[in-house]
Coordinates of C-alpha atoms in Angstrom, one line a residue:
X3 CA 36.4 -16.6 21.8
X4 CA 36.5 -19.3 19.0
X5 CA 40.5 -19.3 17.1
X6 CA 40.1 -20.0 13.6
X7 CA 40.4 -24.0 14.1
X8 CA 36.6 -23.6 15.5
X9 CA 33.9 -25.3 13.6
X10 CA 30.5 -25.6 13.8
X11 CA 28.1 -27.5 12.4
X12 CA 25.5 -24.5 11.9
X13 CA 26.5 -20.8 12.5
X14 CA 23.5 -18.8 12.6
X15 CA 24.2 -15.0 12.0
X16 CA 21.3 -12.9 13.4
X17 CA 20.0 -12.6 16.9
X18 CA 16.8 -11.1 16.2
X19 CA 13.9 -13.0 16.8
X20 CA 14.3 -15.1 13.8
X21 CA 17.8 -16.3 14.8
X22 CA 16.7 -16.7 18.3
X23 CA 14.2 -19.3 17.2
X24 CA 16.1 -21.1 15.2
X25 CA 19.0 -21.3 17.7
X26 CA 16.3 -22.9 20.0
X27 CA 16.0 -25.1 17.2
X28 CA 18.9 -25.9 16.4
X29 CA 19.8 -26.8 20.5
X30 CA 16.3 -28.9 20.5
X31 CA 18.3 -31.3 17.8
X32 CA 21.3 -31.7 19.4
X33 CA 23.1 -29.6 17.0
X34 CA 26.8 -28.1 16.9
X35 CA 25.9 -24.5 16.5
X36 CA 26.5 -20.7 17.1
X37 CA 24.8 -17.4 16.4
X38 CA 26.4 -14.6 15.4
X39 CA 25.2 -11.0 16.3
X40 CA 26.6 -7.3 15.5
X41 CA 24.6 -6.2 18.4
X42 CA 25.5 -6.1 21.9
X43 CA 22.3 -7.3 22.8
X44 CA 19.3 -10.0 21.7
X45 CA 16.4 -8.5 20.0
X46 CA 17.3 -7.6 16.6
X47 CA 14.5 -4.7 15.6
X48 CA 14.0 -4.6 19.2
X49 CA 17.5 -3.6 20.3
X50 CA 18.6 -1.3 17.8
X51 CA 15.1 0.7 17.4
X52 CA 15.0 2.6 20.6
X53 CA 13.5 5.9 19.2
X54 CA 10.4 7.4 21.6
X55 CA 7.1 5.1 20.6
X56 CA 8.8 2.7 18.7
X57 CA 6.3 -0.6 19.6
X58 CA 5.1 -3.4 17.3
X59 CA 2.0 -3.0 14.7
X60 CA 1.1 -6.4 15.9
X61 CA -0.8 -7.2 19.1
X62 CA 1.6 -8.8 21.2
X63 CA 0.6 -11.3 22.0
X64 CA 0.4 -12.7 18.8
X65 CA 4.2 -11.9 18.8
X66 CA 5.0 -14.2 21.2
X67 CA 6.7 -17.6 20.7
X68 CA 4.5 -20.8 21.0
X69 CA 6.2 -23.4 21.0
X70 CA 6.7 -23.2 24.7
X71 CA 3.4 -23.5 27.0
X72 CA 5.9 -22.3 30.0
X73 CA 6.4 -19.2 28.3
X74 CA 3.3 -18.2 26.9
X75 CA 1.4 -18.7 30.3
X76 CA 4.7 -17.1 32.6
X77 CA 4.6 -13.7 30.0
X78 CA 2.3 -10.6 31.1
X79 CA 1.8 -8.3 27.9
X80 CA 0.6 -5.1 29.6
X81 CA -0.5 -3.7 26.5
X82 CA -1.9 -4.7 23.6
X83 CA 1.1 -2.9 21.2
X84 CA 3.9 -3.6 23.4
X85 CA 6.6 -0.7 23.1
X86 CA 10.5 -1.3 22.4
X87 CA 11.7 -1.7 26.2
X88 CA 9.1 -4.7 26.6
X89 CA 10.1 -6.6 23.6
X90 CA 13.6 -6.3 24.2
X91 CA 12.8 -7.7 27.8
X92 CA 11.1 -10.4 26.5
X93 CA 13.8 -11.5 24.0
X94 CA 16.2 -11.6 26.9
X95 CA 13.9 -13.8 29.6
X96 CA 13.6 -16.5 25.7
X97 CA 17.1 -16.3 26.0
X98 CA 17.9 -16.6 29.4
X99 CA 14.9 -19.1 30.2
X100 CA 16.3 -21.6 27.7
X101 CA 19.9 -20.7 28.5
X102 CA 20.7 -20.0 24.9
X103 CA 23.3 -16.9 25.9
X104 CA 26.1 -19.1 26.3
X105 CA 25.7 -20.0 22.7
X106 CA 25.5 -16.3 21.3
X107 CA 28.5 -14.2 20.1
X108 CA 27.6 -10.5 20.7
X109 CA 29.3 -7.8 19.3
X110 CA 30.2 -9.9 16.1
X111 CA 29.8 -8.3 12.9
X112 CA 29.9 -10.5 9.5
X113 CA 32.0 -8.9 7.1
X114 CA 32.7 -12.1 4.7
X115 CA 31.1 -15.6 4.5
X116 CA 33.3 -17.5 1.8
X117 CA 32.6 -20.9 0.3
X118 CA 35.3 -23.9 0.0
X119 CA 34.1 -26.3 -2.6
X120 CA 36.6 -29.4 -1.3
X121 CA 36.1 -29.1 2.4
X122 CA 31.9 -28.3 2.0
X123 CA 32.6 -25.2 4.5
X124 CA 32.2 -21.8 4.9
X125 CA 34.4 -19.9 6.5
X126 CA 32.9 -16.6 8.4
X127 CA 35.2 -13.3 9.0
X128 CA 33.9 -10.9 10.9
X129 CA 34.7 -6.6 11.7
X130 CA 37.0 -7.6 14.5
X131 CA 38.9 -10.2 12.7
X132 CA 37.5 -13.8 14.1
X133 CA 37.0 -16.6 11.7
X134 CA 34.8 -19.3 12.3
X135 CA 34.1 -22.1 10.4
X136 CA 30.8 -24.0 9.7
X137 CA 29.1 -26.6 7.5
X138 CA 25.3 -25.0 7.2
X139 CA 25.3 -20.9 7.1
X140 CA 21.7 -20.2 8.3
X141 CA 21.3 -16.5 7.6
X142 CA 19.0 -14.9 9.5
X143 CA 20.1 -11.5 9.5
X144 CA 16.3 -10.3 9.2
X145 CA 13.8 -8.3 7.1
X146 CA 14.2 -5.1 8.3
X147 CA 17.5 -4.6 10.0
X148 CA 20.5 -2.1 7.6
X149 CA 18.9 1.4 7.7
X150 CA 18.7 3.4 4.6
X151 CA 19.9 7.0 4.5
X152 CA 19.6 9.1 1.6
X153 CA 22.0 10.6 -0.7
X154 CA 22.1 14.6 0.2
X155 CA 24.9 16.6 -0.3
X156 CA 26.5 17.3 2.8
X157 CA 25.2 14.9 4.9
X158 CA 28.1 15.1 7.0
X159 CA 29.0 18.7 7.2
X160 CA 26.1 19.1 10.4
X161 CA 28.1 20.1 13.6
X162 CA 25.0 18.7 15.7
X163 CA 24.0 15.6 16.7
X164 CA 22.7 12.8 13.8
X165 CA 20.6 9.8 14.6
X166 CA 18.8 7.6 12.7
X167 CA 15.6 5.9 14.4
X168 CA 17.2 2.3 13.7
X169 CA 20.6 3.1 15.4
X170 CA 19.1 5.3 18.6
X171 CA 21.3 5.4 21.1
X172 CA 20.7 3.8 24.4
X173 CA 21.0 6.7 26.5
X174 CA 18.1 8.3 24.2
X175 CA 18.7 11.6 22.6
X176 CA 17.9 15.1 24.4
X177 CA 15.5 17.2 22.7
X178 CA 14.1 19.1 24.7
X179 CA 13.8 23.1 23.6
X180 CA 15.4 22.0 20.5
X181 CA 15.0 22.8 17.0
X182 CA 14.8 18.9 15.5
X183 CA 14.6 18.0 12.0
X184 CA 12.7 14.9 11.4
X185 CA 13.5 13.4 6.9
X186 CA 10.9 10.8 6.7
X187 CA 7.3 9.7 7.3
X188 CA 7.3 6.1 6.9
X189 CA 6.4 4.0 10.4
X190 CA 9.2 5.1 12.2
X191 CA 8.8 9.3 11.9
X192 CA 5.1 8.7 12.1
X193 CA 5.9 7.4 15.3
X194 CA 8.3 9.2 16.4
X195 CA 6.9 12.6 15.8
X196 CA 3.8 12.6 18.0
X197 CA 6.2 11.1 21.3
X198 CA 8.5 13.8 20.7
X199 CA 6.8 17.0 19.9
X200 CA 5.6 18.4 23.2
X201 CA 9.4 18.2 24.0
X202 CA 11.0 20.2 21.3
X203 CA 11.4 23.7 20.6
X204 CA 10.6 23.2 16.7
X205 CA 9.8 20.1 14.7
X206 CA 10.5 20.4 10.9
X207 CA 9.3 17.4 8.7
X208 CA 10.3 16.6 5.6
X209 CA 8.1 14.4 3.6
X210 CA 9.2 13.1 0.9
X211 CA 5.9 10.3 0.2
X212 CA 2.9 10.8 2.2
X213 CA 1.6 7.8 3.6
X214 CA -2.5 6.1 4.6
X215 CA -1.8 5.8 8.1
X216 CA -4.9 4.0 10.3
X217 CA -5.2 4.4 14.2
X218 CA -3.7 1.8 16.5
X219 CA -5.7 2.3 19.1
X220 CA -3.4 1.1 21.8
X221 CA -4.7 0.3 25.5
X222 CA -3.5 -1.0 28.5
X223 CA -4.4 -4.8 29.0
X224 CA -6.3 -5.4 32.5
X225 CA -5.1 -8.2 34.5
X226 CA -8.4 -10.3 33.4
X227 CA -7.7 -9.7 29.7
X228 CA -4.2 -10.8 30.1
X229 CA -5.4 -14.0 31.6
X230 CA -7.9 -14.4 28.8
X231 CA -5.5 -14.1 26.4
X232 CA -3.0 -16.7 28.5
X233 CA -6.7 -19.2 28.4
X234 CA -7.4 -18.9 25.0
X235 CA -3.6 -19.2 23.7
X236 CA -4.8 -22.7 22.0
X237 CA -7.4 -20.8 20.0
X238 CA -5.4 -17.9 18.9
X239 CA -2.2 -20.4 17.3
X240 CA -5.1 -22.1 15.7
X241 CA -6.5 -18.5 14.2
X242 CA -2.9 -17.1 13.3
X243 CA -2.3 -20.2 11.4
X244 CA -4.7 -19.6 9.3
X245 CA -4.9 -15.9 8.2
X246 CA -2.8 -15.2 5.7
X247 CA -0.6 -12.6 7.6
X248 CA -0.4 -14.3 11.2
X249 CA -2.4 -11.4 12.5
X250 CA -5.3 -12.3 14.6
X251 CA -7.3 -10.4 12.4
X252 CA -9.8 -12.6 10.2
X253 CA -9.1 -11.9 6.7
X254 CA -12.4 -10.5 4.8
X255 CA -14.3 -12.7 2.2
X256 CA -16.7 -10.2 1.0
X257 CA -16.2 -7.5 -1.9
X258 CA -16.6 -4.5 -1.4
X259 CA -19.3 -3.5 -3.6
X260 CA -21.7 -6.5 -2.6
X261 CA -22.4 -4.0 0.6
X262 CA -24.5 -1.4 0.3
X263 CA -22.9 2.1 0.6
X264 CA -24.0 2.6 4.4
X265 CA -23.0 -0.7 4.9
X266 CA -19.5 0.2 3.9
X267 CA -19.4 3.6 5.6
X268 CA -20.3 2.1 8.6
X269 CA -17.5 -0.7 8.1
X270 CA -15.0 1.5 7.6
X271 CA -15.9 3.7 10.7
X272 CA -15.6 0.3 12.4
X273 CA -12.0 -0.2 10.8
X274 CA -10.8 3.3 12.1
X275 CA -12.0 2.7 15.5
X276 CA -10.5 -0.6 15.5
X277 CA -7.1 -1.9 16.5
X278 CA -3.7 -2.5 14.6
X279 CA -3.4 -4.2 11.0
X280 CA -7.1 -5.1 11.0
X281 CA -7.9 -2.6 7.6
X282 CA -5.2 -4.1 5.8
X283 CA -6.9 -7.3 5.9
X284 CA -10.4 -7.3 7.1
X285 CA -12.1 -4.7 5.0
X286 CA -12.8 -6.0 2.1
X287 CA -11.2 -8.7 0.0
X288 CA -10.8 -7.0 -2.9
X289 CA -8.8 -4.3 -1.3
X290 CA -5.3 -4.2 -2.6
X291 CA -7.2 -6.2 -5.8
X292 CA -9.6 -3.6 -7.5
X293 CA -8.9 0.0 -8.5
X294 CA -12.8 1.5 -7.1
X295 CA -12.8 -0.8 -4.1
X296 CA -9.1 0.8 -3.1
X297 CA -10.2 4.2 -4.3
X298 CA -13.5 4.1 -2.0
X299 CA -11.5 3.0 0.7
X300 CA -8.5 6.1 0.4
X301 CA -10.7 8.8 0.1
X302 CA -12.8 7.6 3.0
X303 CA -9.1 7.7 5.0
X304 CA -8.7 10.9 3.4
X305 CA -11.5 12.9 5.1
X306 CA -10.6 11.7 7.9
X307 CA -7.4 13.4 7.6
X308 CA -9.1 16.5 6.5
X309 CA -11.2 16.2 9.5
X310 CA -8.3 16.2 11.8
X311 CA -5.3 18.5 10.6
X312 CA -6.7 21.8 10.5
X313 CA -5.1 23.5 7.8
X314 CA -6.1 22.0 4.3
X315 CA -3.3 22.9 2.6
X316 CA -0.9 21.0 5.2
X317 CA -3.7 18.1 5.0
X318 CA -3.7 18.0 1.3
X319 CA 0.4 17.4 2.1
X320 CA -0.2 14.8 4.4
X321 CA -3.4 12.7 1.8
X322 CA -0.9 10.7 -0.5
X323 CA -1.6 11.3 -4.4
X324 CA 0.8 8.4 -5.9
X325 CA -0.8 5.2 -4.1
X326 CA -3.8 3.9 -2.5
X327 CA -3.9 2.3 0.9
X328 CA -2.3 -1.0 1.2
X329 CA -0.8 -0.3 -2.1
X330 CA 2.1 0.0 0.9
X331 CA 2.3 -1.7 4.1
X332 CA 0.2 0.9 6.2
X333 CA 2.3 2.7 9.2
X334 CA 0.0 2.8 12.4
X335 CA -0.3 6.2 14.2
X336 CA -1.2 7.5 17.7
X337 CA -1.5 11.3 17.6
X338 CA 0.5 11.7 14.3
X339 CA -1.9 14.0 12.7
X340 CA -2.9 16.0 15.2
X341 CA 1.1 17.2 15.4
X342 CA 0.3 19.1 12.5
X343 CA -1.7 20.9 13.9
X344 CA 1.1 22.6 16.6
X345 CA 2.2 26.2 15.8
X346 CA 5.8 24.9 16.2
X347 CA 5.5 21.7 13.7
X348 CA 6.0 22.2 10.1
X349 CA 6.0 20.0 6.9
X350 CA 8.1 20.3 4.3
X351 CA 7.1 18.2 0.7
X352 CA 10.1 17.4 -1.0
X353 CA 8.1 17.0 -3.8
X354 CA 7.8 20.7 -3.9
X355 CA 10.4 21.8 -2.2
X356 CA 13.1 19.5 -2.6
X357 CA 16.2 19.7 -0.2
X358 CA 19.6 21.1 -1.8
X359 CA 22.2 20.0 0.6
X360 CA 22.8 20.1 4.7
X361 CA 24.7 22.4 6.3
X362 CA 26.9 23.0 8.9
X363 CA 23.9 24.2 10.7
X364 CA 21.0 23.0 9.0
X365 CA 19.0 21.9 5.8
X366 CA 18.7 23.9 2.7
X367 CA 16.2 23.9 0.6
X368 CA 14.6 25.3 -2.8
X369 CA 12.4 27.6 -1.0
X370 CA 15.4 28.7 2.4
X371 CA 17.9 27.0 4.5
X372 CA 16.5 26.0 7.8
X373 CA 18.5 26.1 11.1
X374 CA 18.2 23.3 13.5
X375 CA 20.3 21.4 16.9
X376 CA 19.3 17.6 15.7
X377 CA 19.3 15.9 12.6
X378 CA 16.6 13.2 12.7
X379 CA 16.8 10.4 9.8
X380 CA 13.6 8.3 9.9
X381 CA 14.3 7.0 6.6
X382 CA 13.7 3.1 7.0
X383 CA 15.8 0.0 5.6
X384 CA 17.1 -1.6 3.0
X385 CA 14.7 -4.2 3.1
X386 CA 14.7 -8.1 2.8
X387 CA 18.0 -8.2 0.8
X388 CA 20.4 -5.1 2.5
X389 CA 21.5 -7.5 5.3
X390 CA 22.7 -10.4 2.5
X391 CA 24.4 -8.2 0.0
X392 CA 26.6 -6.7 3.4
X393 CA 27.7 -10.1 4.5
X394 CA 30.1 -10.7 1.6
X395 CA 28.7 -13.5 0.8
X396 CA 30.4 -15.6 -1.9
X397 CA 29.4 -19.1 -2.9
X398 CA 30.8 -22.0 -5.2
X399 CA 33.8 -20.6 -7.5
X400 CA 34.1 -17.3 -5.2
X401 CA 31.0 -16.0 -7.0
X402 CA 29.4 -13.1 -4.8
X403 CA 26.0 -13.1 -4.2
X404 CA 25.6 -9.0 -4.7
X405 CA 26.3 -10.1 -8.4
X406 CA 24.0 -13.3 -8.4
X407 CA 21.4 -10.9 -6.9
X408 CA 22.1 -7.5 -9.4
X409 CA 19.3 -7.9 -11.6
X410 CA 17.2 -9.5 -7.9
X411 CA 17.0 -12.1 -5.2
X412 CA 17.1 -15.4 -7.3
X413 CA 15.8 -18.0 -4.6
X414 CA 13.9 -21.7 -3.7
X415 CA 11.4 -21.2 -1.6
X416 CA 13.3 -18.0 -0.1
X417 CA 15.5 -20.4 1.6
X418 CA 18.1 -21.6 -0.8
X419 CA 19.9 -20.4 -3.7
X420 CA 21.3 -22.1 -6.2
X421 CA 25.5 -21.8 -6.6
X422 CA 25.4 -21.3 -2.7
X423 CA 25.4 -24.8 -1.2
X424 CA 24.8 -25.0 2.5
X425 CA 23.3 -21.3 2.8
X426 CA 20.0 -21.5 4.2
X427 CA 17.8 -18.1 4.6
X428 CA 15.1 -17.4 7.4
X429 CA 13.4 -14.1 6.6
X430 CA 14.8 -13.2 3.5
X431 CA 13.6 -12.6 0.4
X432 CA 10.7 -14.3 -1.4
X433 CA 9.4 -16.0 1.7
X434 CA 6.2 -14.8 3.1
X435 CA 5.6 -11.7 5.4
X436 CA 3.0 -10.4 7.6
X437 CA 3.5 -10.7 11.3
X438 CA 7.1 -11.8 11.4
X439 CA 7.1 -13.9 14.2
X440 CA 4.4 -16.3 12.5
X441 CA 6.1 -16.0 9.4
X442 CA 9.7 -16.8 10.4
X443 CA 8.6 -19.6 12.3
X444 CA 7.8 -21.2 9.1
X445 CA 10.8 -21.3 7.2
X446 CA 12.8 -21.9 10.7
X447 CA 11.1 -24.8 11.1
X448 CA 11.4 -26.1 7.4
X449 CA 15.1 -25.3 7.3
X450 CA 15.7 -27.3 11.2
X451 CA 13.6 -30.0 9.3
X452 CA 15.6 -29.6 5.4
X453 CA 18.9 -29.7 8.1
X454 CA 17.9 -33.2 10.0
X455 CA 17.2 -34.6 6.8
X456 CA 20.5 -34.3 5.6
X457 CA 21.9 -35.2 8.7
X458 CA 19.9 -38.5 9.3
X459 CA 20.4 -39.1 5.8
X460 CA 24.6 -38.5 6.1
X461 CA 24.7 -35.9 3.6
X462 CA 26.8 -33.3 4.1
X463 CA 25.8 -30.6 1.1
X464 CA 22.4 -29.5 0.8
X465 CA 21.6 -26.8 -2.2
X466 CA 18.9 -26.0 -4.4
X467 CA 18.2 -26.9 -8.1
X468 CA 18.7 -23.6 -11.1
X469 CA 15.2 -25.2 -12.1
X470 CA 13.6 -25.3 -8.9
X471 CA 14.9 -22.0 -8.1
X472 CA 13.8 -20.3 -11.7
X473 CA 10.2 -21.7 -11.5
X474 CA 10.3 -20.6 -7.9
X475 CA 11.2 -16.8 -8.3
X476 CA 8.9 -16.8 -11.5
X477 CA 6.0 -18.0 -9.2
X478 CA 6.8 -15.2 -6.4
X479 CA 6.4 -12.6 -9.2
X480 CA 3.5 -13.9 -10.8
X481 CA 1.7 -13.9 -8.0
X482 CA 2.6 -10.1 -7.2
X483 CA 1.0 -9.1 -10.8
X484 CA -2.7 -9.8 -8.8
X485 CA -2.1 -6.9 -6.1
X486 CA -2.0 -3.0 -6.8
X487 CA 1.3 -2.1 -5.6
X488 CA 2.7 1.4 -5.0
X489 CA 6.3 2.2 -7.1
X490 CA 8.3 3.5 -3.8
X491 CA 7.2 0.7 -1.5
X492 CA 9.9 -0.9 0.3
X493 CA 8.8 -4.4 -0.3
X494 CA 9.4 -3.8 -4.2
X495 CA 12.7 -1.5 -3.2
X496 CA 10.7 1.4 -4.1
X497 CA 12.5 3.3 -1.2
X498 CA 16.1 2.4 -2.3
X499 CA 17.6 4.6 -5.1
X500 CA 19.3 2.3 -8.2
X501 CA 17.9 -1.2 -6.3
X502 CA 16.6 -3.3 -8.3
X503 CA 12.3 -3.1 -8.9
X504 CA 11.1 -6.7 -7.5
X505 CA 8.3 -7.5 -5.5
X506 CA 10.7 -9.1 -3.0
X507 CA 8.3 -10.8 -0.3
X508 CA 5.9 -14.0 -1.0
X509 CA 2.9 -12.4 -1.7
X510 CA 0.2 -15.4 -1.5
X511 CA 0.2 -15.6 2.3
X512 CA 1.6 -17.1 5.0
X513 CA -0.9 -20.5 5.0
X514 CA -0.6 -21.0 1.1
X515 CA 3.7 -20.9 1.9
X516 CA 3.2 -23.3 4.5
X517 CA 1.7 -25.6 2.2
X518 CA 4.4 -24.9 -0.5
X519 CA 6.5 -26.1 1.6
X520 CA 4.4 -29.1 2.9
X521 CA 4.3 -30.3 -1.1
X522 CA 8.1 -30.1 -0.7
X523 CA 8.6 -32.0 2.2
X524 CA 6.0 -34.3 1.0
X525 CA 7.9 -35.1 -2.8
X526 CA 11.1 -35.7 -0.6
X527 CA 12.5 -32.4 -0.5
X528 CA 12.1 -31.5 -4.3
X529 CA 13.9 -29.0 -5.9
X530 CA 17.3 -29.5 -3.4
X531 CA 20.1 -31.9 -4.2
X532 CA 22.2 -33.5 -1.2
X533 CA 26.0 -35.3 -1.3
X534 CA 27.1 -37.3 1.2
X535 CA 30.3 -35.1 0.4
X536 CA 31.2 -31.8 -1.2
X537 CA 32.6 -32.9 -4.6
X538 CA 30.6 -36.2 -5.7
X539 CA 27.5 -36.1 -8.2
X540 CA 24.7 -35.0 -5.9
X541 CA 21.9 -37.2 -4.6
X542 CA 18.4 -35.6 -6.5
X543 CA 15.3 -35.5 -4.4
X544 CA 11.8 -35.4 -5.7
X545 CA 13.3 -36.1 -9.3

């Protein structure tokens, strides 16, 4: 265990898949460097989101890395939505194959990251009281990783057990014969409800935004698919590069209304009997653009809820009424409808029936209290900025970063921000999004490449310009005003109560940030400053 004379050159905190990379990275160049991770495992998402069904929206493998031909061709994805156990697997063989464990600190929760203006360092505390010490900070404590639980009185007055689905115990959670309440239908309670309700006595949901959720359509790969997909790996980097989630879905080119209206019904019913994120971006490219192209699209989705749940009034529940598809990132489903139609499964809308407070034994609302043995909280995460603002981050003159961020993440590129020097984000806010993997890759690699340019260069302070950075977080919002977006999506903090309204991800795809970043590169790292120390007038690139 590292005393507090330790130093590193880079401390990555984050050992998710984003700060596995870049520790690979970072080990490729020969740097001085340790990752830091609360869990007491690899994985991020993948070790802490052990609920029943939890598996990725992506296919597989398109999850993988690829910068490794050993890998890719040694890895057998037996399905083409590998579930939680898998992925965790697999994030242990990257480690392990490359022998990265010996440079990972488990167990080690960041609780203050503190600049030091003379000595260019930050100095890391963590929940257990080490202190480490590091030129570059590379935060890559992920999208999608502190769980959001709502404010309801009571909340801690239930005698039974309380989970949420991003901190499931290991051992799994019995429910069997029990009376379980499940708060929230976002992609975690869609699917967990279908895996656990021929085990439970009862299932109450409480809904408190219905969501468009589209088929996955998962299946077993054969042996000769899997070596298909190993043969045409070259094929499938070249197509994730260029659709503009890193899916492997083509993204559509036509409008919607330039097909006839049995050409779009019968593309749509090819859509809901495809696979994965395939309607969010191959049905039409007006989609998420025009208002009668989106509305076409929902109410075709909502007969096909109507078609499945049995009783209208709980489908008219379960059709949402605020938003339009893709207006939020879809959830996938296997099954999730059809729950509703069990005797033993009920919906609650909040809407309607909001909740009042939780009880000793239960959940009371407007209409009665309801009695159950679990407490399930399926309530999603505080997204893209909730793992920053907990790391007590403070920059240049002790200023913290929750109050640079109150009004909003302020960022260049999504990688740097101004009054921070020497903090360098992979998968925060304002980079690009899609299939994380593909995404994260790309800032990783610009912020390994940002890094051995300062180093070749003997600079020891890297940060970004106010300029840069304003014109920067101007152009991420801009370029949100093009797409209908729904109020309570996550990725605008819609889900968070009091957090600020911001469309917080890159919205123009993850091609068109690669080649923001290429301009970058190109104009000799424009928009950052560099000092061979920490005091002296910085050297300006790309002036």
């Amino acid at each position: 265990m590292p005393d507090a004379s330790t130093e590193y050159e880079v401390l990555i905190v984050g050992g998710g898949l984003t700060g596995l990379y870049q520790l690979y990275r970072a080990r490729e160049h020969g740097w001085s460097v340790r990752l830091l991770e609360a869990g007491g495992g690899v994985g991020g998402t993948w070790y802490w989101n052990r609920y029943p069904a939890a598996r990725t929206d992506s296919e597989g493998y398109s999850y993988a890395y690829f910068m490794n031909e050993e890998l890719l061709q040694s890895w057998d994805w037996k399905e083409t939505f590998p579930a939680q156990p898998d992925l965790e697997r697999y994030y242990n063989e990257f480690v392990d194959r490359f022998d990265l464990r010996r440079d990972i600190e488990l167990n080690t929760r960041v609780t203050a990251a503190e600049y030091d203006e003379p000595s260019g360092r930050w100095t890391l505390r963590t929940a257990t009281g080490q202190t480490f010490v590091t030129r570059y900070l590379v935060a890559a404590s992920g999208v999608l990783s502190v769980p959001h639980f709502p404010d309801i009185p009571g909340a801690g007055e239930f005698a039974g057990p309380v989970h949420h689905t991003a901190q499931w115990p290991a051992e799994g959670v019995d429910v069997r014969g029990k009376r379980v309440a499940v708060i929230g239908t976002g992609s975690s309670g869609i699917q967990l409800i279908p895996a656990i309700v021929d085990e439970v006595a009862s299932l109450t949901v409480y809904q408190r935004t219905a969501n468009w959720a589209m088929p996955l359509n998962n299946k077993p790969l054969s042996p000769q698919e899997q070596e298909d997909i190993r043969r045409n790996y070259p094929a499938l980097r070249e197509l994730l590069r260029r659709t503009s989630g890193g899916f492997v879905h083509e993204d559509a080119t036509r409008k919607t209304f330039e097909d006839s209206e049995s050409e779009r019904r019968a593309h749509y019913e090819r859509l809901w009997n495809g696979q994965g994120m395939r309607a969010m971006f191959s049905t039409y490219a007006d989609l998420v653009t025009d208002p009668a192209a989106n509305a076409e699209f929902s109410r075709f989705l909502a007969e096909k809820i109507r078609s499945i749940v049995t009783d209208p009034v709980v489908a008219k529940k379960l059709i949402p009424s605020d938003h339009g598809f893709g207006m939020k990132r879809p959830p996938m489903e296997n099954g999730y409808y059809e729950a509703f139609n069990r005797s033993h499964v009920e919906l609650v809308d909040l809407r309607a029936n909001p909740t009042r407070r939780i009880t000793a034994t239960g959940i009371e609302s407007e209409d009665r209290p309801r009695e159950f043995d679990v407490i399930v909280y399926a309530t999603g995460f505080d997204a893209f900025t909730g793992a920053l603002l907990k790391m007590g981050i403070r920059g240049r003159d002790g200023v913290s970063l929750n109050d640079t961020w109150a009004d909003g993440p302020f960022t260049y590129l999504g990688v740097a921000v101004p009054g921070y020097p020497n903090l360098l984000i992979d998968s925060g806010p304002h980079g690009t999004y899609g299939n994380i993997p593909r995404s994260a890759e790309v800032q990783a690699d610009f912020v390994t490449e940002l890094v051995n340019h300062a180093r070749a260069h003997g600079y020891e302070r890297i940060e970004a310009t106010t300029e840069a950075a304003e014109a920067w977080t101007a152009h991420v919002y801009e370029a949100a005003q093009y797409y209908l977006l729904a109020d309570g999506a996550w990725y605008v903090g819609g889900n968070v109560p009091g957090k600020p309204r911001r469309f917080l991800p890159y919205s123009w795809g993850i091609p068109t940030y690669r080649s923001k970043l290429d301009e970058v590169v190109a104009a000799g790292y424009r928009g950052f400053e560099f000092a061979t120390a920490a005091v002296p007038s910085p050297v300006a690139s790309g002036a």
